[in-house]
mmCIF file of C-alpha atoms in Angstrom:
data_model
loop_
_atom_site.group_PDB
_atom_site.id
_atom_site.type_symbol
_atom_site.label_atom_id
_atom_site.label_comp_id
_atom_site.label_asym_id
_atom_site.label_seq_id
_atom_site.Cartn_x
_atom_site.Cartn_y
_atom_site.Cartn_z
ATOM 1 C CA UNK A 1 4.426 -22.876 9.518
ATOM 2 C CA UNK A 2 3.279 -19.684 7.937
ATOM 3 C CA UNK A 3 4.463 -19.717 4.950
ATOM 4 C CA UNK A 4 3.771 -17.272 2.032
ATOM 5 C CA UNK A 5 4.220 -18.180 -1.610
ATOM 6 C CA UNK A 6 4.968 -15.514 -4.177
ATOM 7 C CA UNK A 7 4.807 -16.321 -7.643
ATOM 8 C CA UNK A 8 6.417 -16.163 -10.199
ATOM 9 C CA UNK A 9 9.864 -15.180 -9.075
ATOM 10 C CA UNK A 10 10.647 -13.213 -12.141
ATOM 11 C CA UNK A 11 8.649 -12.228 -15.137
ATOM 12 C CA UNK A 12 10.103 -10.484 -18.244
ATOM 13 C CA UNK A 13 7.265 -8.304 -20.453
ATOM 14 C CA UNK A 14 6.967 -6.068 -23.284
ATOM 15 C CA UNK A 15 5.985 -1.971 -22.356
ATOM 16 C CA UNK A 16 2.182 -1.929 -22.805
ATOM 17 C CA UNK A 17 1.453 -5.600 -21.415
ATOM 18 C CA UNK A 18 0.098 -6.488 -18.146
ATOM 19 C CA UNK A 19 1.597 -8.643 -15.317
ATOM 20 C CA UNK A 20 -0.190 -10.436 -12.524
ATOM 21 C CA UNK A 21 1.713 -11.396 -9.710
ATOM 22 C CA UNK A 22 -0.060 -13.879 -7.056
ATOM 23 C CA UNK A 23 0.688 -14.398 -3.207
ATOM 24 C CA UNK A 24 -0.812 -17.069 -1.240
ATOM 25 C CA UNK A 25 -0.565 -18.055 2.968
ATOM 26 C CA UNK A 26 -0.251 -22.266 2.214
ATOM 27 C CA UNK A 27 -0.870 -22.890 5.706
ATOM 28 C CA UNK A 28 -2.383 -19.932 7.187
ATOM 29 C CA UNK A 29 -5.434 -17.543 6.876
ATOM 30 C CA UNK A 30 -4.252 -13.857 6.282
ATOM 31 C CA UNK A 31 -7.308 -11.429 6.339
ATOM 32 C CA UNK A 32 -4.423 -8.636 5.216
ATOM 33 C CA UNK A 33 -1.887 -8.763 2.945
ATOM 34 C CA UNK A 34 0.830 -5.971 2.243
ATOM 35 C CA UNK A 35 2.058 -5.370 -1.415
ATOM 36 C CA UNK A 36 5.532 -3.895 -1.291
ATOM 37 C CA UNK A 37 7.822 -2.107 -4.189
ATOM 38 C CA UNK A 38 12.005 -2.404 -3.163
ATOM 39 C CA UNK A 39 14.242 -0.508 -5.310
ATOM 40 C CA UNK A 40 17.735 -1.564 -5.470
ATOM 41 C CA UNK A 41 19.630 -1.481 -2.380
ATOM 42 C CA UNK A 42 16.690 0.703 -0.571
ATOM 43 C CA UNK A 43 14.377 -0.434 1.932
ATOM 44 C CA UNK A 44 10.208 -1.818 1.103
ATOM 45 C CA UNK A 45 8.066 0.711 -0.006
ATOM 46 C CA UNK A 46 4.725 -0.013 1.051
ATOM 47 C CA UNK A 47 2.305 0.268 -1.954
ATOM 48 C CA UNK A 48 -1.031 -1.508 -1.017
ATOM 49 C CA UNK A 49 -2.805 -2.778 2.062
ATOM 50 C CA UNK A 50 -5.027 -5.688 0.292
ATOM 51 C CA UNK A 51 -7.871 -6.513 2.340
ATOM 52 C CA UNK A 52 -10.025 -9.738 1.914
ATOM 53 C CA UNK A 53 -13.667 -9.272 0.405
ATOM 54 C CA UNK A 54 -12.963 -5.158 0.575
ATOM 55 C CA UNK A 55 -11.051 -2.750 -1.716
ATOM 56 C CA UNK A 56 -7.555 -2.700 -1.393
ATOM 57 C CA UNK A 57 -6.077 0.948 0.925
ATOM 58 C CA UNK A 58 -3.208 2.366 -1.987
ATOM 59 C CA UNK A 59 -0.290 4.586 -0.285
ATOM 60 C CA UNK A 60 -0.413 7.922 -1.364
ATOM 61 C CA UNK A 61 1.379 8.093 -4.823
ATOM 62 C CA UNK A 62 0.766 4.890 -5.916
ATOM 63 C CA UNK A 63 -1.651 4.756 -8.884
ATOM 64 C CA UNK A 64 -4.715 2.826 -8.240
ATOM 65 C CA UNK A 65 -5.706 1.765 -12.021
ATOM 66 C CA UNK A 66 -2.094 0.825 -12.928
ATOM 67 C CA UNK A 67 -1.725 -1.389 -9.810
ATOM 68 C CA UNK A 68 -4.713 -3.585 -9.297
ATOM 69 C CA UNK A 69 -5.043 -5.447 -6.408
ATOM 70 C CA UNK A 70 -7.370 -8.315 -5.881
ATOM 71 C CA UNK A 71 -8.320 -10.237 -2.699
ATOM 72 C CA UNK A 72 -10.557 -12.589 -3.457
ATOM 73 C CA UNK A 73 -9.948 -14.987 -0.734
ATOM 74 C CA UNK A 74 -8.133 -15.611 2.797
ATOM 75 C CA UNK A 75 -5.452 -17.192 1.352
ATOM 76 C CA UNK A 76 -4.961 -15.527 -1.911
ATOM 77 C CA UNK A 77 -3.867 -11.890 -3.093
ATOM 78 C CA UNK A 78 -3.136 -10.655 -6.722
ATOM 79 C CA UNK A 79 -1.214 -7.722 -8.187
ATOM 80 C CA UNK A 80 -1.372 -6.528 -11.693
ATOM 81 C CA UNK A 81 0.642 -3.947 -13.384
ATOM 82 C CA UNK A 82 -1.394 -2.610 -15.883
ATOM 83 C CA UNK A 83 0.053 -1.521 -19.163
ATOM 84 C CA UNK A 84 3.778 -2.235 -18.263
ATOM 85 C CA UNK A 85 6.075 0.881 -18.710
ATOM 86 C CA UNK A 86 9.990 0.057 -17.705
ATOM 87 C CA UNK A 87 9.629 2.402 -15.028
ATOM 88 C CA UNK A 88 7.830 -0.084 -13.419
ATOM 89 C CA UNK A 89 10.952 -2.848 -13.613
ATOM 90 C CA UNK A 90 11.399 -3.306 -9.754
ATOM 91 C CA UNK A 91 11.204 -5.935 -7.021
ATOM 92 C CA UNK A 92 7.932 -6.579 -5.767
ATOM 93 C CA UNK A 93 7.467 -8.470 -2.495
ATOM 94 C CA UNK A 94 4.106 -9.217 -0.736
ATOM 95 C CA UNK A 95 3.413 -10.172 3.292
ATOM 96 C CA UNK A 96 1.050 -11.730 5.211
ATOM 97 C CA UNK A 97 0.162 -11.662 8.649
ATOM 98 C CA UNK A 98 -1.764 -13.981 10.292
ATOM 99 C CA UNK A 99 -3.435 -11.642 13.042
ATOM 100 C CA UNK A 100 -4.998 -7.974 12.470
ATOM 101 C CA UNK A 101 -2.697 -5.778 14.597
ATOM 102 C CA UNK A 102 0.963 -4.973 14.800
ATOM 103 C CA UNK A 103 1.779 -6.296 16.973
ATOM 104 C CA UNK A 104 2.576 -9.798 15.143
ATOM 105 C CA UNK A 105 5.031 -10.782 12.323
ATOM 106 C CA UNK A 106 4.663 -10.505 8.827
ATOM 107 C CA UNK A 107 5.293 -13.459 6.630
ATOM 108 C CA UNK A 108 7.035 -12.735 3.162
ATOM 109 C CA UNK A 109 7.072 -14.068 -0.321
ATOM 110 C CA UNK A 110 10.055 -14.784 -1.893
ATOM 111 C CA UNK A 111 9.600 -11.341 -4.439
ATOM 112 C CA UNK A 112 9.015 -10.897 -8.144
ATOM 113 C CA UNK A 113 11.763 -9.517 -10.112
ATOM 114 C CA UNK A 114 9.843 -7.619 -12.765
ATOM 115 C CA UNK A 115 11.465 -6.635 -15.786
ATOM 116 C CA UNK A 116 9.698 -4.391 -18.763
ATOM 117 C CA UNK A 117 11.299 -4.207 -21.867
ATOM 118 C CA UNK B 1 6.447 4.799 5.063
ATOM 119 C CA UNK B 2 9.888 4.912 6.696
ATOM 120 C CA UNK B 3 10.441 6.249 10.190
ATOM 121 C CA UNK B 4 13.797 4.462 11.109
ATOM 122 C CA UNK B 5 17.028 5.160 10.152
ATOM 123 C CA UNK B 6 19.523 2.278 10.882
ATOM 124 C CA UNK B 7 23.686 2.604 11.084
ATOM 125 C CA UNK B 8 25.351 1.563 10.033
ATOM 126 C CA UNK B 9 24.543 1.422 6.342
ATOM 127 C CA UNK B 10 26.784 -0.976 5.731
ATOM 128 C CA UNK B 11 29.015 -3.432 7.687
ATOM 129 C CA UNK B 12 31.596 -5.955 7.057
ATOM 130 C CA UNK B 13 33.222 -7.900 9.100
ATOM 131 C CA UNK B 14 35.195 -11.085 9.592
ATOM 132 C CA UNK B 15 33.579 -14.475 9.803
ATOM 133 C CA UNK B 16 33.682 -15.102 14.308
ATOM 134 C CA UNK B 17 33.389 -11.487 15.342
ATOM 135 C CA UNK B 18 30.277 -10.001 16.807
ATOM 136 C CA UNK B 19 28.094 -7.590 14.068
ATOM 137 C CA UNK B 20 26.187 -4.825 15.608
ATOM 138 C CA UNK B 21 23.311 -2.701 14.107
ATOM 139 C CA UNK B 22 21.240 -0.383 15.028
ATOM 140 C CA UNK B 23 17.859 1.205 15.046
ATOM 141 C CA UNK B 24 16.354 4.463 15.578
ATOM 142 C CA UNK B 25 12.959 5.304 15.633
ATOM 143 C CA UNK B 26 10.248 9.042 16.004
ATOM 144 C CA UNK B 27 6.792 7.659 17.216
ATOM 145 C CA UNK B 28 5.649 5.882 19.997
ATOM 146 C CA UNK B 29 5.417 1.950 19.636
ATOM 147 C CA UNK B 30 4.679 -0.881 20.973
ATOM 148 C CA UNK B 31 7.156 -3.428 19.143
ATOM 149 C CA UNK B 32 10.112 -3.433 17.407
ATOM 150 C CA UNK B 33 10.757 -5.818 14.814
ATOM 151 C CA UNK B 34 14.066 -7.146 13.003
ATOM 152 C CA UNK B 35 14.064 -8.896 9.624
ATOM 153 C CA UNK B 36 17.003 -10.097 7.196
ATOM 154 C CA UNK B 37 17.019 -10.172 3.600
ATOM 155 C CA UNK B 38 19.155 -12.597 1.161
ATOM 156 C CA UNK B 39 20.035 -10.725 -2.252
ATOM 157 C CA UNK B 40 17.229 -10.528 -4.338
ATOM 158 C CA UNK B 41 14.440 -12.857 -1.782
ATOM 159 C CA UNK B 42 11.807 -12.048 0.639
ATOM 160 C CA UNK B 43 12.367 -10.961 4.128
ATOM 161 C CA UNK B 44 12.400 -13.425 7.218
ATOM 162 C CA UNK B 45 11.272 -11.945 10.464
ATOM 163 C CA UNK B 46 14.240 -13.025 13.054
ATOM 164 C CA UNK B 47 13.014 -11.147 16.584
ATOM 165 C CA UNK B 48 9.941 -9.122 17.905
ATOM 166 C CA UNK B 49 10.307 -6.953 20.957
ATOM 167 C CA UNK B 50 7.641 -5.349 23.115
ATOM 168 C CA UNK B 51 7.983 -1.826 24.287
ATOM 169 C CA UNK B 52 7.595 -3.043 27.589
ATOM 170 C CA UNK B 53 10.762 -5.409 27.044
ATOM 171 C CA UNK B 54 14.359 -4.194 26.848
ATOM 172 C CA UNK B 55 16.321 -7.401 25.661
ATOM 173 C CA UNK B 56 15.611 -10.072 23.863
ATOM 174 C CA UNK B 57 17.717 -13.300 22.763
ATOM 175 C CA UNK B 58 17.211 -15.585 19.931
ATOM 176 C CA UNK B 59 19.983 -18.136 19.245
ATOM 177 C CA UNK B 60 23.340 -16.139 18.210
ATOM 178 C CA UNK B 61 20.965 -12.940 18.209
ATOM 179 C CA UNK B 62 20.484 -10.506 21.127
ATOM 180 C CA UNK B 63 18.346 -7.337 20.370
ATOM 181 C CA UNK B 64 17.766 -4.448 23.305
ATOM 182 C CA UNK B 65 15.557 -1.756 22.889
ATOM 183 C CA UNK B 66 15.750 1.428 24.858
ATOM 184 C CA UNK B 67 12.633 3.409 24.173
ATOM 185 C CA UNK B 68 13.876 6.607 25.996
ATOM 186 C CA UNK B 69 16.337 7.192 22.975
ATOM 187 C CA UNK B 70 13.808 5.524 20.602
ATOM 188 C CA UNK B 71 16.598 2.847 19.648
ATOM 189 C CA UNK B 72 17.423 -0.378 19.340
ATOM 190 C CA UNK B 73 20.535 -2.510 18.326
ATOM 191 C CA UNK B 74 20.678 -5.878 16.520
ATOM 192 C CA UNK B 75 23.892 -7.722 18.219
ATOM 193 C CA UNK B 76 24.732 -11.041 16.015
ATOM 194 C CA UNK B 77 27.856 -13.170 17.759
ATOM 195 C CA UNK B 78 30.180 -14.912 16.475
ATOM 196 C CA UNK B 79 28.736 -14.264 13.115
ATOM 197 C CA UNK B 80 29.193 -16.434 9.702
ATOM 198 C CA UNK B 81 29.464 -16.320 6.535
ATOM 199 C CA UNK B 82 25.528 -17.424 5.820
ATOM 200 C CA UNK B 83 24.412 -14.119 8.217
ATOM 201 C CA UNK B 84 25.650 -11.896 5.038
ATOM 202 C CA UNK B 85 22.143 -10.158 4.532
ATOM 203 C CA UNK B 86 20.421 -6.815 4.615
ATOM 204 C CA UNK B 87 18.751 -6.411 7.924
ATOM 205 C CA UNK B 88 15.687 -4.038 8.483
ATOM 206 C CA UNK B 89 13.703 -2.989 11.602
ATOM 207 C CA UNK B 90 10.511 -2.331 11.460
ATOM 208 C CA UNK B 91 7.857 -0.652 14.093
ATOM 209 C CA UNK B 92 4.592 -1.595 14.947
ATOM 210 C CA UNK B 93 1.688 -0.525 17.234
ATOM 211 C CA UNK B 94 -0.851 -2.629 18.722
ATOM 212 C CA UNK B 95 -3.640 -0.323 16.899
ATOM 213 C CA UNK B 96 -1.912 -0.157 13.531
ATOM 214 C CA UNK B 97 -1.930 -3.333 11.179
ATOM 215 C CA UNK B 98 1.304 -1.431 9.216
ATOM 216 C CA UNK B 99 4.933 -1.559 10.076
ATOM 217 C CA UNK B 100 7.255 1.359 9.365
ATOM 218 C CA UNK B 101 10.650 0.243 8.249
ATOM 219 C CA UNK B 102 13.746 1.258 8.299
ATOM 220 C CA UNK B 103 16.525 1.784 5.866
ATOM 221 C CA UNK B 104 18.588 -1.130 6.285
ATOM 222 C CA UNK B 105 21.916 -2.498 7.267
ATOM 223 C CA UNK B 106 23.631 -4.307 4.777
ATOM 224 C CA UNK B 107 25.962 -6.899 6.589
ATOM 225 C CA UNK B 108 28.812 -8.597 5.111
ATOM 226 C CA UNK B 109 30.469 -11.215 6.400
ATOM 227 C CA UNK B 110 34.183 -12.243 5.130
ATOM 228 C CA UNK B 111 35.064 -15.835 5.184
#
């Protein structure tokens, strides 16, 4: 049980383009889901706390308009790059947990491998 | 954000021996978490311990925290080839829905 799908697994876009990456719980609710930027060889960054039904809570640094998140339901969270630069070519993983405190696992996607050309 | 530093940053070791890795952490907690990463895939939570616990088995993994040093270590035996992987730790409290990771160990293991 719990598993989290990511999708897709690698995307290749032009600078200027936009990118949505999705991440669903199949068999599990998951009122938050963490969005999460790994650069190679370093550990998760944590760049969005997505909420469902409420605005997403951005790290400090991480640019609200260029990375849109979207909960729109228990099972579902999106991320969009906004106008693609290739400093935004990274890894991008997202997590689900399936209760609201700490003290409980988080459930990962698989990652996007995002490459901007 | 990261808290925890783990060492070593890398290991590599023969396929049968033991690997060993450990955490350190600043803030209180109230569970420590380990997690392993294949190249390039999501991360797959292994072990949870309370701060109330001080070792923990799972299978070939033992993990022991000590939160008077704010530490823990990761202990895989006899380890094989398919443990090669990045391991993190991770801290959580019971008010906090984040984790705070740390760097990583990246484990090797030679066939």
């Amino acid at each position: 049980g719990a598993v989290v799908s990511q999708h897709p697994s690698w995307v290749i876009c032009k600078s200027g383009t936009s990118v949505k990456i999705e991440c669903r719980s199949l068999d599990f609710q998951a009122t938050t889901m963490f969005w999460y930027r790994q650069f190679p060889k370093q550990s998760l960054m944590l760049m969005a706390t997505s909420n469902e039904g409420s605005k997403a809570t951005y790290e400090q640094g991480v640019e609200k308009d260029k990375f849109l998140i979207n909960h729109a339901s228990l099972t579902l969270s999106t991320l969009t790059v906004t106008s693609a630069h290739p400093e935004d070519s990274s890894f991008y993983i997202c997590s689900a947990r399936m209760g609201l405190q700490g003290n409980s696992p988080l459930h990962f996607g698989n990652g996007t491998r995002l490459t901007v050309t | 954000s990261q808290q925890g530093e783990e060492d070593p940053q890398a290991l590599s070791i023969q396929e049968g021996e033991n690997a060993t890795m450990n955490c350190s952490y600043k803030t209180s907690i109230n569970n420590l978490q380990w997690y392993r990463q294949n190249s390039g895939r999501g991360l797959v939570h292994l072990i949870l311990i309370r701060s109330n616990e001080r070792e923990k088995h799972s299978g070939r993994l033992r993990v022991t925290l000590d939160t008077s040093k704010k530490s823990s270590s990761l202990l895989i035996t006899a380890s094989r080839a398919a443990d090669t992987a990045s391991y993190f730790c991770a801290t959580g409290t019971d008010s906090n829905y984040q984790l705070i990771w740390g760097a990583g160990t990246k484990l090797i293991i030679k066939p």
